[in-house]
Amino acid sequence: MHIHRLEKIWLTFGLAMLFVFLGILGISAFAMGAQPPSPHRHMIDPTRVQETAPFDAPGIKQVADGEYEAVMIAYAFGYSPNKMEVPAGSTVHFTITSPDVIHGFEIPGTNVNLMVIPGEVSQISHKFTKPGEYLILCNEYCGTGHEYMNTVIVVK
Ligand code: CUA
């Protein structure tokens, strides 16, 4: 009798904790779902990338002393522009989006590694100190031409 009552108490306690736990999960899931997207997330219409500034004119241009802005499009299967050149010591601010599917944007040997989501404007900066040819690769499987999807940034 004594043991049974203890078991009942523990069972009730256990169930109560389970409901509390589920309640917290439910509330946090609801709170997260209700949150507006992060203010840093900038979206454009993926079907109109080529007509939307700055992607209507992909390319690289100097924006300050030792600083460049590279506006790029990752598409199936390549990058626009397909070749860039900067002097050694330059910081390049990449702005990139995709008009079709999810692509990757990785420069091996650097900390540049992005997921490029259709219509989402992604930004990352990198300072290229050493001269060389830096390969930009797609590391997200995006279709039959995935493995040929790359471009290069030449640092002189
Ligand atoms: Cu683009 Cu893989």
PDB file of C-alpha atoms and ligand atoms in Angstrom:
ATOM      1  CA  MET A   1       0.000   0.000   0.000  1.00  0.00           C
ATOM      2  CA  HIS A   2       2.713   2.403   1.064  1.00  0.00           C
ATOM      3  CA  ILE A   3       4.782   1.749  -2.086  1.00  0.00           C
ATOM      4  CA  HIS A   4       1.820   2.162  -4.355  1.00  0.00           C
ATOM      5  CA  ARG A   5       1.024   5.576  -2.969  1.00  0.00           C
ATOM      6  CA  LEU A   6       4.636   6.705  -3.489  1.00  0.00           C
ATOM      7  CA  GLU A   7       4.564   5.456  -7.063  1.00  0.00           C
ATOM      8  CA  LYS A   8       1.356   7.366  -7.667  1.00  0.00           C
ATOM      9  CA  ILE A   9       2.927  10.552  -6.330  1.00  0.00           C
ATOM     10  CA  TRP A  10       5.978  10.145  -8.562  1.00  0.00           C
ATOM     11  CA  LEU A  11       3.837   9.302 -11.555  1.00  0.00           C
ATOM     12  CA  THR A  12       1.721  12.408 -11.010  1.00  0.00           C
ATOM     13  CA  PHE A  13       4.840  14.504 -10.494  1.00  0.00           C
ATOM     14  CA  GLY A  14       6.404  13.057 -13.663  1.00  0.00           C
ATOM     15  CA  LEU A  15       3.313  13.767 -15.727  1.00  0.00           C
ATOM     16  CA  ALA A  16       3.086  17.286 -14.324  1.00  0.00           C
ATOM     17  CA  MET A  17       6.710  17.936 -15.318  1.00  0.00           C
ATOM     18  CA  LEU A  18       6.033  16.549 -18.782  1.00  0.00           C
ATOM     19  CA  PHE A  19       3.151  18.981 -19.264  1.00  0.00           C
ATOM     20  CA  VAL A  20       5.225  21.883 -17.973  1.00  0.00           C
ATOM     21  CA  PHE A  21       7.987  20.924 -20.402  1.00  0.00           C
ATOM     22  CA  LEU A  22       5.605  20.571 -23.353  1.00  0.00           C
ATOM     23  CA  GLY A  23       4.028  23.866 -22.382  1.00  0.00           C
ATOM     24  CA  ILE A  24       7.399  25.639 -22.473  1.00  0.00           C
ATOM     25  CA  LEU A  25       8.228  24.025 -25.822  1.00  0.00           C
ATOM     26  CA  GLY A  26       4.876  25.083 -27.252  1.00  0.00           C
ATOM     27  CA  ILE A  27       5.194  28.636 -25.989  1.00  0.00           C
ATOM     28  CA  SER A  28       8.750  29.067 -27.292  1.00  0.00           C
ATOM     29  CA  ALA A  29       7.847  27.538 -30.662  1.00  0.00           C
ATOM     30  CA  PHE A  30       4.898  29.928 -30.883  1.00  0.00           C
ATOM     31  CA  ALA A  31       7.036  32.897 -29.861  1.00  0.00           C
ATOM     32  CA  MET A  32       9.681  32.027 -32.442  1.00  0.00           C
ATOM     33  CA  GLY A  33       7.079  31.539 -35.163  1.00  0.00           C
ATOM     34  CA  ALA A  34       5.488  34.871 -34.337  1.00  0.00           C
ATOM     35  CA  GLN A  35       8.734  36.805 -34.500  1.00  0.00           C
ATOM     36  CA  PRO A  36       9.265  39.041 -37.520  1.00  0.00           C
ATOM     37  CA  PRO A  37      12.244  38.118 -39.716  1.00  0.00           C
ATOM     38  CA  SER A  38      15.596  39.486 -38.587  1.00  0.00           C
ATOM     39  CA  PRO A  39      16.091  43.130 -39.583  1.00  0.00           C
ATOM     40  CA  HIS A  40      19.360  42.178 -41.313  1.00  0.00           C
ATOM     41  CA  ARG A  41      17.533  39.924 -43.688  1.00  0.00           C
ATOM     42  CA  HIS A  42      16.954  41.739 -46.922  1.00  0.00           C
ATOM     43  CA  MET A  43      14.685  40.085 -49.481  1.00  0.00           C
ATOM     44  CA  ILE A  44      14.034  40.899 -53.126  1.00  0.00           C
ATOM     45  CA  ASP A  45      11.809  39.219 -55.715  1.00  0.00           C
ATOM     46  CA  PRO A  46      13.887  36.228 -56.935  1.00  0.00           C
ATOM     47  CA  THR A  47      12.116  36.248 -60.313  1.00  0.00           C
ATOM     48  CA  ARG A  48      13.257  39.854 -60.917  1.00  0.00           C
ATOM     49  CA  VAL A  49      16.886  39.695 -59.744  1.00  0.00           C
ATOM     50  CA  GLN A  50      18.294  40.905 -63.098  1.00  0.00           C
ATOM     51  CA  GLU A  51      16.050  43.996 -62.974  1.00  0.00           C
ATOM     52  CA  THR A  52      16.581  44.806 -59.294  1.00  0.00           C
ATOM     53  CA  ALA A  53      19.399  47.143 -58.235  1.00  0.00           C
ATOM     54  CA  PRO A  54      22.211  46.500 -57.562  1.00  0.00           C
ATOM     55  CA  PHE A  55      21.919  43.113 -59.303  1.00  0.00           C
ATOM     56  CA  ASP A  56      20.946  44.735 -62.616  1.00  0.00           C
ATOM     57  CA  ALA A  57      24.667  45.562 -62.947  1.00  0.00           C
ATOM     58  CA  PRO A  58      26.799  42.808 -61.389  1.00  0.00           C
ATOM     59  CA  GLY A  59      30.466  43.662 -61.107  1.00  0.00           C
ATOM     60  CA  ILE A  60      33.199  44.947 -58.884  1.00  0.00           C
ATOM     61  CA  LYS A  61      33.939  48.585 -58.189  1.00  0.00           C
ATOM     62  CA  GLN A  62      36.123  50.561 -55.833  1.00  0.00           C
ATOM     63  CA  VAL A  63      34.100  52.242 -53.076  1.00  0.00           C
ATOM     64  CA  ALA A  64      36.926  53.659 -50.926  1.00  0.00           C
ATOM     65  CA  ASP A  65      40.672  53.497 -50.492  1.00  0.00           C
ATOM     66  CA  GLY A  66      41.483  49.762 -50.480  1.00  0.00           C
ATOM     67  CA  GLU A  67      37.800  48.829 -50.462  1.00  0.00           C
ATOM     68  CA  TYR A  68      35.752  47.249 -53.195  1.00  0.00           C
ATOM     69  CA  GLU A  69      32.142  46.274 -53.565  1.00  0.00           C
ATOM     70  CA  ALA A  70      31.407  43.110 -55.534  1.00  0.00           C
ATOM     71  CA  VAL A  71      27.793  42.700 -56.612  1.00  0.00           C
ATOM     72  CA  MET A  72      27.253  39.107 -57.637  1.00  0.00           C
ATOM     73  CA  ILE A  73      24.576  36.682 -58.790  1.00  0.00           C
ATOM     74  CA  ALA A  74      24.885  32.959 -58.094  1.00  0.00           C
ATOM     75  CA  TYR A  75      22.836  31.066 -60.678  1.00  0.00           C
ATOM     76  CA  ALA A  76      22.556  27.554 -62.093  1.00  0.00           C
ATOM     77  CA  PHE A  77      25.400  27.077 -62.943  1.00  0.00           C
ATOM     78  CA  GLY A  78      27.805  29.939 -62.508  1.00  0.00           C
ATOM     79  CA  TYR A  79      28.492  33.318 -60.987  1.00  0.00           C
ATOM     80  CA  SER A  80      28.160  36.752 -62.462  1.00  0.00           C
ATOM     81  CA  PRO A  81      30.626  38.407 -62.954  1.00  0.00           C
ATOM     82  CA  ASN A  82      32.742  35.390 -63.828  1.00  0.00           C
ATOM     83  CA  LYS A  83      36.113  36.993 -63.088  1.00  0.00           C
ATOM     84  CA  MET A  84      37.253  39.788 -60.786  1.00  0.00           C
ATOM     85  CA  GLU A  85      40.541  41.444 -59.985  1.00  0.00           C
ATOM     86  CA  VAL A  86      41.667  43.519 -57.002  1.00  0.00           C
ATOM     87  CA  PRO A  87      45.034  44.733 -55.715  1.00  0.00           C
ATOM     88  CA  ALA A  88      46.520  42.847 -52.746  1.00  0.00           C
ATOM     89  CA  GLY A  89      45.458  44.311 -49.414  1.00  0.00           C
ATOM     90  CA  SER A  90      41.948  45.119 -50.617  1.00  0.00           C
ATOM     91  CA  THR A  91      38.839  44.465 -48.580  1.00  0.00           C
ATOM     92  CA  VAL A  92      36.029  43.196 -50.763  1.00  0.00           C
ATOM     93  CA  HIS A  93      32.422  43.569 -49.652  1.00  0.00           C
ATOM     94  CA  PHE A  94      30.407  40.896 -51.438  1.00  0.00           C
ATOM     95  CA  THR A  95      26.683  41.350 -52.015  1.00  0.00           C
ATOM     96  CA  ILE A  96      25.122  38.281 -53.521  1.00  0.00           C
ATOM     97  CA  THR A  97      21.771  36.674 -54.267  1.00  0.00           C
ATOM     98  CA  SER A  98      20.291  33.846 -56.326  1.00  0.00           C
ATOM     99  CA  PRO A  99      17.474  33.985 -58.887  1.00  0.00           C
ATOM    100  CA  ASP A 100      16.825  30.229 -58.933  1.00  0.00           C
ATOM    101  CA  VAL A 101      17.856  27.701 -56.280  1.00  0.00           C
ATOM    102  CA  ILE A 102      20.053  27.635 -53.168  1.00  0.00           C
ATOM    103  CA  HIS A 103      23.751  27.942 -53.979  1.00  0.00           C
ATOM    104  CA  GLY A 104      26.910  28.127 -51.934  1.00  0.00           C
ATOM    105  CA  PHE A 105      29.541  30.835 -51.904  1.00  0.00           C
ATOM    106  CA  GLU A 106      32.794  29.589 -50.488  1.00  0.00           C
ATOM    107  CA  ILE A 107      36.345  30.847 -50.919  1.00  0.00           C
ATOM    108  CA  PRO A 108      38.559  27.987 -49.689  1.00  0.00           C
ATOM    109  CA  GLY A 109      41.323  29.154 -47.374  1.00  0.00           C
ATOM    110  CA  THR A 110      39.273  32.113 -46.107  1.00  0.00           C
ATOM    111  CA  ASN A 111      36.354  32.489 -43.703  1.00  0.00           C
ATOM    112  CA  VAL A 112      34.032  33.286 -46.617  1.00  0.00           C
ATOM    113  CA  ASN A 113      31.302  30.667 -46.662  1.00  0.00           C
ATOM    114  CA  LEU A 114      27.704  31.611 -47.336  1.00  0.00           C
ATOM    115  CA  MET A 115      24.473  29.938 -48.277  1.00  0.00           C
ATOM    116  CA  VAL A 116      22.883  31.943 -51.084  1.00  0.00           C
ATOM    117  CA  ILE A 117      19.101  31.698 -50.830  1.00  0.00           C
ATOM    118  CA  PRO A 118      16.846  32.750 -53.764  1.00  0.00           C
ATOM    119  CA  GLY A 119      15.789  36.372 -53.279  1.00  0.00           C
ATOM    120  CA  GLU A 120      17.774  36.805 -50.073  1.00  0.00           C
ATOM    121  CA  VAL A 121      20.546  39.386 -50.216  1.00  0.00           C
ATOM    122  CA  SER A 122      23.625  38.011 -48.460  1.00  0.00           C
ATOM    123  CA  GLN A 123      26.655  40.074 -47.540  1.00  0.00           C
ATOM    124  CA  ILE A 124      30.141  39.170 -46.421  1.00  0.00           C
ATOM    125  CA  SER A 125      33.458  40.996 -46.429  1.00  0.00           C
ATOM    126  CA  HIS A 126      36.989  39.709 -46.738  1.00  0.00           C
ATOM    127  CA  LYS A 127      40.419  41.316 -46.818  1.00  0.00           C
ATOM    128  CA  PHE A 128      42.694  39.712 -49.420  1.00  0.00           C
ATOM    129  CA  THR A 129      46.229  40.261 -48.164  1.00  0.00           C
ATOM    130  CA  LYS A 130      48.146  37.654 -50.177  1.00  0.00           C
ATOM    131  CA  PRO A 131      48.294  37.813 -53.979  1.00  0.00           C
ATOM    132  CA  GLY A 132      46.943  34.811 -55.825  1.00  0.00           C
ATOM    133  CA  GLU A 133      43.954  33.340 -57.593  1.00  0.00           C
ATOM    134  CA  TYR A 134      41.116  32.723 -55.183  1.00  0.00           C
ATOM    135  CA  LEU A 135      38.523  30.252 -56.316  1.00  0.00           C
ATOM    136  CA  ILE A 136      34.895  30.916 -55.440  1.00  0.00           C
ATOM    137  CA  LEU A 137      32.975  27.653 -55.214  1.00  0.00           C
ATOM    138  CA  CYS A 138      29.403  26.481 -54.840  1.00  0.00           C
ATOM    139  CA  ASN A 139      29.201  24.065 -51.922  1.00  0.00           C
ATOM    140  CA  GLU A 140      25.454  23.453 -51.982  1.00  0.00           C
ATOM    141  CA  TYR A 141      24.259  20.799 -54.405  1.00  0.00           C
ATOM    142  CA  CYS A 142      22.161  22.749 -56.918  1.00  0.00           C
ATOM    143  CA  GLY A 143      21.735  20.435 -59.904  1.00  0.00           C
ATOM    144  CA  THR A 144      23.563  18.756 -62.784  1.00  0.00           C
ATOM    145  CA  GLY A 145      26.072  21.579 -63.278  1.00  0.00           C
ATOM    146  CA  HIS A 146      26.841  22.012 -59.583  1.00  0.00           C
ATOM    147  CA  GLU A 147      30.447  20.803 -59.767  1.00  0.00           C
ATOM    148  CA  TYR A 148      31.288  23.229 -62.598  1.00  0.00           C
ATOM    149  CA  MET A 149      29.916  26.219 -60.733  1.00  0.00           C
ATOM    150  CA  ASN A 150      32.809  28.477 -59.797  1.00  0.00           C
ATOM    151  CA  THR A 151      34.492  31.769 -60.480  1.00  0.00           C
ATOM    152  CA  VAL A 152      37.754  33.389 -59.535  1.00  0.00           C
ATOM    153  CA  ILE A 153      38.958  36.535 -57.846  1.00  0.00           C
ATOM    154  CA  VAL A 154      42.501  37.482 -58.814  1.00  0.00           C
ATOM    155  CA  VAL A 155      44.495  39.333 -56.159  1.00  0.00           C
ATOM    156  CA  LYS A 156      47.534  41.114 -57.649  1.00  0.00           C
TER     157      LYS A 156
HETATM  158 CU1  CUA B   1      25.308  26.152 -57.270  1.00  0.00          CU
HETATM  159 CU2  CUA B   1      25.957  24.045 -56.458  1.00  0.00          CU
END
